[in-house]
Amino acid sequence: EMQLLESGGGLVQPGGSLRLSCAASGFTFSSFSMSWVRQTPGKGLEWVSEINDSGDSTDYADSVKGRFTISRDNSKNTLYVQMNSLRADDTAVYYCAKVFGGYFDLWGRGTLVTVSS
Amino acid sequence: DIQMTQSPSSVSASVGDRVTITCRASQGVSSWLAWYQQKPGKTPKVLIYATSNLRGGVPSRFSGSGSGTDFTFTISSLQPEDFATYYCQQTDRLPRTFGQGTKVEIK
């Protein structure tokens, strides 16, 4: 069964840092681009970042560019996002998602990031 | 960036009703559009990709149409398990963008 499992969320102060991980299983992780998508509590979906299958091409939403860094370790079937200079408006549930044809065909359960003093 | 605008933001309907949601892109995306369903406390689930193609296991009461900038998502006969929020997403180019969602509520 294909599965994605995020970890690393929690409470962090404004200006702080956090690294999220996403462990993949049940499919050939190294063959697919992967994304992070976030959802503010009670609100909609916002694409955050994407990395290609080999890890040598990345893209970011303007709202996180320069603060977030996406990466992957295909030997460990794991996706990461390093989040620095966190702000209150980064508070959200962060999902990792498998990209297929530009859409997201597999989602993790999400991990909650709360930025607050 | 391509902006995606859904309407309505919410709709109240009864079991058996036909429900239609529209999604408009600020630039043409050809047929590169997907639709997701999200139930409360659950992960989004893709229902339709490339405008009108149903993912495996998705009931045929769900359908999609359109091209370019204007798209429609239809539930032909609303079932109790269909009460959820629905999102469109353009899959044409980065940055990937979603509509703001349409909540389908029980009337």
mmCIF file of C-alpha atoms in Angstrom:
data_model
loop_
_atom_site.group_PDB
_atom_site.id
_atom_site.type_symbol
_atom_site.label_atom_id
_atom_site.label_comp_id
_atom_site.label_asym_id
_atom_site.label_seq_id
_atom_site.Cartn_x
_atom_site.Cartn_y
_atom_site.Cartn_z
ATOM 1 C CA GLU A 1 0.000 0.000 0.000
ATOM 2 C CA MET A 2 1.334 3.424 -0.938
ATOM 3 C CA GLN A 3 1.804 5.633 2.100
ATOM 4 C CA LEU A 4 3.283 8.948 3.145
ATOM 5 C CA LEU A 5 3.914 9.765 6.799
ATOM 6 C CA GLU A 6 4.925 13.242 7.922
ATOM 7 C CA SER A 7 6.686 14.104 11.151
ATOM 8 C CA GLY A 8 8.446 17.018 12.786
ATOM 9 C CA GLY A 9 5.619 19.448 13.355
ATOM 10 C CA GLY A 10 5.100 21.315 16.587
ATOM 11 C CA LEU A 11 5.063 24.663 18.320
ATOM 12 C CA VAL A 12 7.807 27.118 17.416
ATOM 13 C CA GLN A 13 8.342 30.770 18.210
ATOM 14 C CA PRO A 14 8.283 33.430 15.479
ATOM 15 C CA GLY A 15 11.684 33.570 13.834
ATOM 16 C CA GLY A 16 12.392 29.968 14.728
ATOM 17 C CA SER A 17 13.142 26.942 12.587
ATOM 18 C CA LEU A 18 11.675 23.516 12.073
ATOM 19 C CA ARG A 19 12.418 20.583 9.786
ATOM 20 C CA LEU A 20 9.612 18.374 8.561
ATOM 21 C CA SER A 21 10.149 14.871 7.226
ATOM 22 C CA CYS A 22 7.964 12.650 5.103
ATOM 23 C CA ALA A 23 8.633 8.913 4.914
ATOM 24 C CA ALA A 24 7.357 7.229 1.771
ATOM 25 C CA SER A 25 6.545 3.577 1.269
ATOM 26 C CA GLY A 26 4.761 1.300 -1.172
ATOM 27 C CA PHE A 27 5.988 2.963 -4.376
ATOM 28 C CA THR A 28 9.250 3.798 -6.137
ATOM 29 C CA PHE A 29 9.948 7.072 -4.349
ATOM 30 C CA SER A 30 12.895 7.992 -6.584
ATOM 31 C CA SER A 31 10.690 8.013 -9.691
ATOM 32 C CA PHE A 32 8.357 10.833 -8.680
ATOM 33 C CA SER A 33 8.410 14.532 -7.952
ATOM 34 C CA MET A 34 7.200 15.389 -4.478
ATOM 35 C CA SER A 35 5.578 18.466 -2.996
ATOM 36 C CA TRP A 36 4.683 20.089 0.278
ATOM 37 C CA VAL A 37 1.175 21.549 0.487
ATOM 38 C CA ARG A 38 -0.165 23.377 3.517
ATOM 39 C CA GLN A 39 -3.607 24.127 4.838
ATOM 40 C CA THR A 40 -4.419 26.823 7.332
ATOM 41 C CA PRO A 41 -6.876 25.588 9.927
ATOM 42 C CA GLY A 42 -10.358 26.011 8.518
ATOM 43 C CA LYS A 43 -9.082 27.357 5.221
ATOM 44 C CA GLY A 44 -7.903 26.262 1.837
ATOM 45 C CA LEU A 45 -4.935 24.533 0.306
ATOM 46 C CA GLU A 46 -1.675 26.270 -0.594
ATOM 47 C CA TRP A 47 1.135 24.638 -2.553
ATOM 48 C CA VAL A 48 4.452 25.348 -0.821
ATOM 49 C CA SER A 49 7.292 23.659 -2.662
ATOM 50 C CA GLU A 50 8.202 20.899 -5.095
ATOM 51 C CA ILE A 51 11.288 18.836 -5.887
ATOM 52 C CA ASN A 52 11.858 16.655 -8.919
ATOM 53 C CA ASP A 53 12.578 12.945 -8.793
ATOM 54 C CA SER A 54 16.361 13.238 -8.698
ATOM 55 C CA GLY A 55 16.381 16.200 -6.335
ATOM 56 C CA ASP A 56 18.255 18.580 -8.593
ATOM 57 C CA SER A 57 15.353 20.892 -9.367
ATOM 58 C CA THR A 58 13.206 22.706 -6.821
ATOM 59 C CA ASP A 59 10.498 25.355 -6.818
ATOM 60 C CA TYR A 60 8.821 27.418 -4.129
ATOM 61 C CA ALA A 61 5.786 29.550 -3.519
ATOM 62 C CA ASP A 62 6.655 33.226 -3.254
ATOM 63 C CA SER A 63 5.396 33.201 0.339
ATOM 64 C CA VAL A 64 8.195 30.862 1.453
ATOM 65 C CA LYS A 65 10.966 31.549 -1.052
ATOM 66 C CA GLY A 66 14.256 32.241 0.696
ATOM 67 C CA ARG A 67 12.998 30.808 3.994
ATOM 68 C CA PHE A 68 12.102 27.185 3.175
ATOM 69 C CA THR A 69 14.339 24.562 1.579
ATOM 70 C CA ILE A 70 12.980 21.320 0.175
ATOM 71 C CA SER A 71 15.213 18.271 -0.203
ATOM 72 C CA ARG A 72 15.006 14.515 -0.502
ATOM 73 C CA ASP A 73 17.049 11.422 0.250
ATOM 74 C CA ASN A 74 16.093 8.763 -2.245
ATOM 75 C CA SER A 75 18.200 6.161 -0.416
ATOM 76 C CA LYS A 76 15.961 6.669 2.617
ATOM 77 C CA ASN A 77 12.693 7.261 0.713
ATOM 78 C CA THR A 78 12.295 10.494 2.630
ATOM 79 C CA LEU A 79 11.281 14.038 1.736
ATOM 80 C CA TYR A 80 12.228 17.029 3.862
ATOM 81 C CA VAL A 81 11.501 20.701 4.217
ATOM 82 C CA GLN A 82 13.673 22.974 6.303
ATOM 83 C CA MET A 83 11.648 25.955 7.471
ATOM 84 C CA ASN A 84 13.513 28.999 8.755
ATOM 85 C CA SER A 85 12.436 32.483 9.870
ATOM 86 C CA LEU A 86 8.995 31.153 10.636
ATOM 87 C CA ARG A 87 6.102 33.600 10.901
ATOM 88 C CA ALA A 88 2.639 33.386 12.399
ATOM 89 C CA ASP A 89 1.120 33.043 8.940
ATOM 90 C CA ASP A 90 3.123 29.852 8.393
ATOM 91 C CA THR A 91 0.875 28.167 10.949
ATOM 92 C CA ALA A 92 -0.819 25.321 9.095
ATOM 93 C CA VAL A 93 -1.092 21.607 8.597
ATOM 94 C CA TYR A 94 1.709 20.593 6.269
ATOM 95 C CA TYR A 95 1.084 17.709 3.899
ATOM 96 C CA CYS A 96 3.596 15.951 1.740
ATOM 97 C CA ALA A 97 2.153 14.823 -1.559
ATOM 98 C CA LYS A 98 3.232 12.655 -4.456
ATOM 99 C CA VAL A 99 3.050 14.428 -7.800
ATOM 100 C CA PHE A 100 1.579 12.612 -10.768
ATOM 101 C CA GLY A 101 0.887 14.475 -13.980
ATOM 102 C CA GLY A 102 0.889 17.761 -12.105
ATOM 103 C CA TYR A 103 -1.729 16.709 -9.604
ATOM 104 C CA PHE A 104 -1.353 15.107 -6.190
ATOM 105 C CA ASP A 105 -2.391 11.469 -6.189
ATOM 106 C CA LEU A 106 -1.179 10.518 -2.728
ATOM 107 C CA TRP A 107 -1.202 12.627 0.424
ATOM 108 C CA GLY A 108 0.139 12.094 3.894
ATOM 109 C CA ARG A 109 -1.985 12.687 6.981
ATOM 110 C CA GLY A 110 -0.249 15.970 7.635
ATOM 111 C CA THR A 111 1.692 17.479 10.515
ATOM 112 C CA LEU A 112 0.636 20.632 12.346
ATOM 113 C CA VAL A 113 3.052 23.537 12.592
ATOM 114 C CA THR A 114 2.097 26.298 15.008
ATOM 115 C CA VAL A 115 4.126 29.498 15.049
ATOM 116 C CA SER A 116 3.371 31.448 18.204
ATOM 117 C CA SER A 117 5.094 33.094 21.129
ATOM 118 C CA ASP B 1 0.897 32.903 -11.116
ATOM 119 C CA ILE B 2 -2.393 31.434 -12.270
ATOM 120 C CA GLN B 3 -5.267 32.350 -9.955
ATOM 121 C CA MET B 4 -8.085 29.840 -9.583
ATOM 122 C CA THR B 5 -11.512 31.112 -8.612
ATOM 123 C CA GLN B 6 -14.255 28.725 -7.555
ATOM 124 C CA SER B 7 -17.919 29.449 -7.191
ATOM 125 C CA PRO B 8 -19.979 29.206 -5.192
ATOM 126 C CA SER B 9 -17.984 29.141 -1.945
ATOM 127 C CA SER B 10 -20.706 27.008 -0.409
ATOM 128 C CA VAL B 11 -23.855 25.260 -1.564
ATOM 129 C CA SER B 12 -26.688 23.678 0.392
ATOM 130 C CA ALA B 13 -28.238 20.686 -1.278
ATOM 131 C CA SER B 14 -30.301 17.617 -0.542
ATOM 132 C CA VAL B 15 -29.585 13.968 -1.211
ATOM 133 C CA GLY B 16 -30.416 13.276 -4.838
ATOM 134 C CA ASP B 17 -29.791 16.844 -6.003
ATOM 135 C CA ARG B 18 -27.549 17.751 -8.899
ATOM 136 C CA VAL B 19 -24.680 19.965 -7.753
ATOM 137 C CA THR B 20 -22.473 22.036 -10.052
ATOM 138 C CA ILE B 21 -19.290 23.891 -9.095
ATOM 139 C CA THR B 22 -17.383 26.160 -11.417
ATOM 140 C CA CYS B 23 -13.687 26.981 -11.493
ATOM 141 C CA ARG B 24 -12.147 29.788 -13.497
ATOM 142 C CA ALA B 25 -8.443 30.174 -14.218
ATOM 143 C CA SER B 26 -6.874 33.604 -14.666
ATOM 144 C CA GLN B 27 -4.934 32.229 -17.648
ATOM 145 C CA GLY B 28 -5.603 29.321 -19.962
ATOM 146 C CA VAL B 29 -4.559 25.932 -18.605
ATOM 147 C CA SER B 30 -5.739 23.843 -21.559
ATOM 148 C CA SER B 31 -7.277 20.724 -19.978
ATOM 149 C CA TRP B 32 -4.864 20.582 -17.091
ATOM 150 C CA LEU B 33 -7.245 20.731 -14.182
ATOM 151 C CA ALA B 34 -7.913 18.417 -11.250
ATOM 152 C CA TRP B 35 -10.667 18.230 -8.650
ATOM 153 C CA TYR B 36 -10.270 17.068 -5.042
ATOM 154 C CA GLN B 37 -12.666 16.124 -2.288
ATOM 155 C CA GLN B 38 -11.829 16.774 1.347
ATOM 156 C CA LYS B 39 -13.978 15.575 4.210
ATOM 157 C CA PRO B 40 -13.618 17.119 7.692
ATOM 158 C CA GLY B 41 -10.467 15.917 9.410
ATOM 159 C CA LYS B 42 -9.369 13.983 6.350
ATOM 160 C CA THR B 43 -6.750 14.302 3.652
ATOM 161 C CA PRO B 44 -7.708 15.664 0.215
ATOM 162 C CA LYS B 45 -8.478 12.967 -2.335
ATOM 163 C CA VAL B 46 -8.183 13.492 -6.069
ATOM 164 C CA LEU B 47 -11.383 12.627 -7.925
ATOM 165 C CA ILE B 48 -10.797 13.944 -11.426
ATOM 166 C CA TYR B 49 -7.657 14.803 -13.409
ATOM 167 C CA ALA B 50 -7.114 16.351 -16.830
ATOM 168 C CA THR B 51 -10.557 18.004 -16.588
ATOM 169 C CA SER B 52 -12.733 14.938 -17.060
ATOM 170 C CA ASN B 53 -10.849 11.754 -16.224
ATOM 171 C CA LEU B 54 -12.090 9.904 -13.149
ATOM 172 C CA ARG B 55 -9.525 8.329 -10.880
ATOM 173 C CA GLY B 56 -9.964 4.637 -10.299
ATOM 174 C CA GLY B 57 -12.731 3.818 -7.859
ATOM 175 C CA VAL B 58 -14.428 7.205 -8.117
ATOM 176 C CA PRO B 59 -18.186 6.855 -8.684
ATOM 177 C CA SER B 60 -19.531 7.855 -12.074
ATOM 178 C CA ARG B 61 -21.908 10.401 -10.525
ATOM 179 C CA PHE B 62 -18.868 12.699 -10.440
ATOM 180 C CA SER B 63 -17.914 14.389 -13.695
ATOM 181 C CA GLY B 64 -15.900 17.305 -14.998
ATOM 182 C CA SER B 65 -15.814 19.380 -18.150
ATOM 183 C CA GLY B 66 -14.320 22.512 -19.653
ATOM 184 C CA SER B 67 -11.105 23.777 -21.168
ATOM 185 C CA GLY B 68 -8.954 26.860 -21.248
ATOM 186 C CA THR B 69 -10.139 29.037 -18.403
ATOM 187 C CA ASP B 70 -13.604 27.740 -17.502
ATOM 188 C CA PHE B 71 -14.321 24.401 -15.877
ATOM 189 C CA THR B 72 -17.266 22.652 -14.273
ATOM 190 C CA PHE B 73 -17.500 19.886 -11.696
ATOM 191 C CA THR B 74 -20.819 18.074 -11.325
ATOM 192 C CA ILE B 75 -22.285 15.579 -8.901
ATOM 193 C CA SER B 76 -25.273 14.175 -10.767
ATOM 194 C CA SER B 77 -27.126 12.802 -7.735
ATOM 195 C CA LEU B 78 -25.756 13.870 -4.372
ATOM 196 C CA GLN B 79 -25.177 11.062 -1.882
ATOM 197 C CA PRO B 80 -24.754 11.345 1.910
ATOM 198 C CA GLU B 81 -21.046 10.579 1.639
ATOM 199 C CA ASP B 82 -20.521 13.456 -0.809
ATOM 200 C CA PHE B 83 -20.931 16.201 1.751
ATOM 201 C CA ALA B 84 -17.436 17.680 1.803
ATOM 202 C CA THR B 85 -15.336 20.535 0.481
ATOM 203 C CA TYR B 86 -14.221 20.398 -3.144
ATOM 204 C CA TYR B 87 -11.168 22.097 -4.603
ATOM 205 C CA CYS B 88 -9.973 22.633 -8.151
ATOM 206 C CA GLN B 89 -6.248 22.802 -8.966
ATOM 207 C CA GLN B 90 -4.529 23.757 -12.171
ATOM 208 C CA THR B 91 -1.914 21.204 -13.144
ATOM 209 C CA ASP B 92 -0.560 23.096 -16.132
ATOM 210 C CA ARG B 93 2.425 24.809 -14.564
ATOM 211 C CA LEU B 94 4.264 25.821 -11.432
ATOM 212 C CA PRO B 95 3.420 27.307 -9.035
ATOM 213 C CA ARG B 96 0.583 24.869 -8.576
ATOM 214 C CA THR B 97 -2.525 26.719 -7.491
ATOM 215 C CA PHE B 98 -5.835 25.716 -5.953
ATOM 216 C CA GLY B 99 -9.240 27.280 -5.893
ATOM 217 C CA GLN B 100 -10.471 28.461 -2.530
ATOM 218 C CA GLY B 101 -12.863 25.540 -2.131
ATOM 219 C CA THR B 102 -16.588 24.905 -2.269
ATOM 220 C CA LYS B 103 -18.285 23.443 0.764
ATOM 221 C CA VAL B 104 -21.228 21.188 -0.076
ATOM 222 C CA GLU B 105 -23.560 21.179 2.911
ATOM 223 C CA ILE B 106 -26.720 19.345 3.807
ATOM 224 C CA LYS B 107 -29.876 21.329 3.156
#
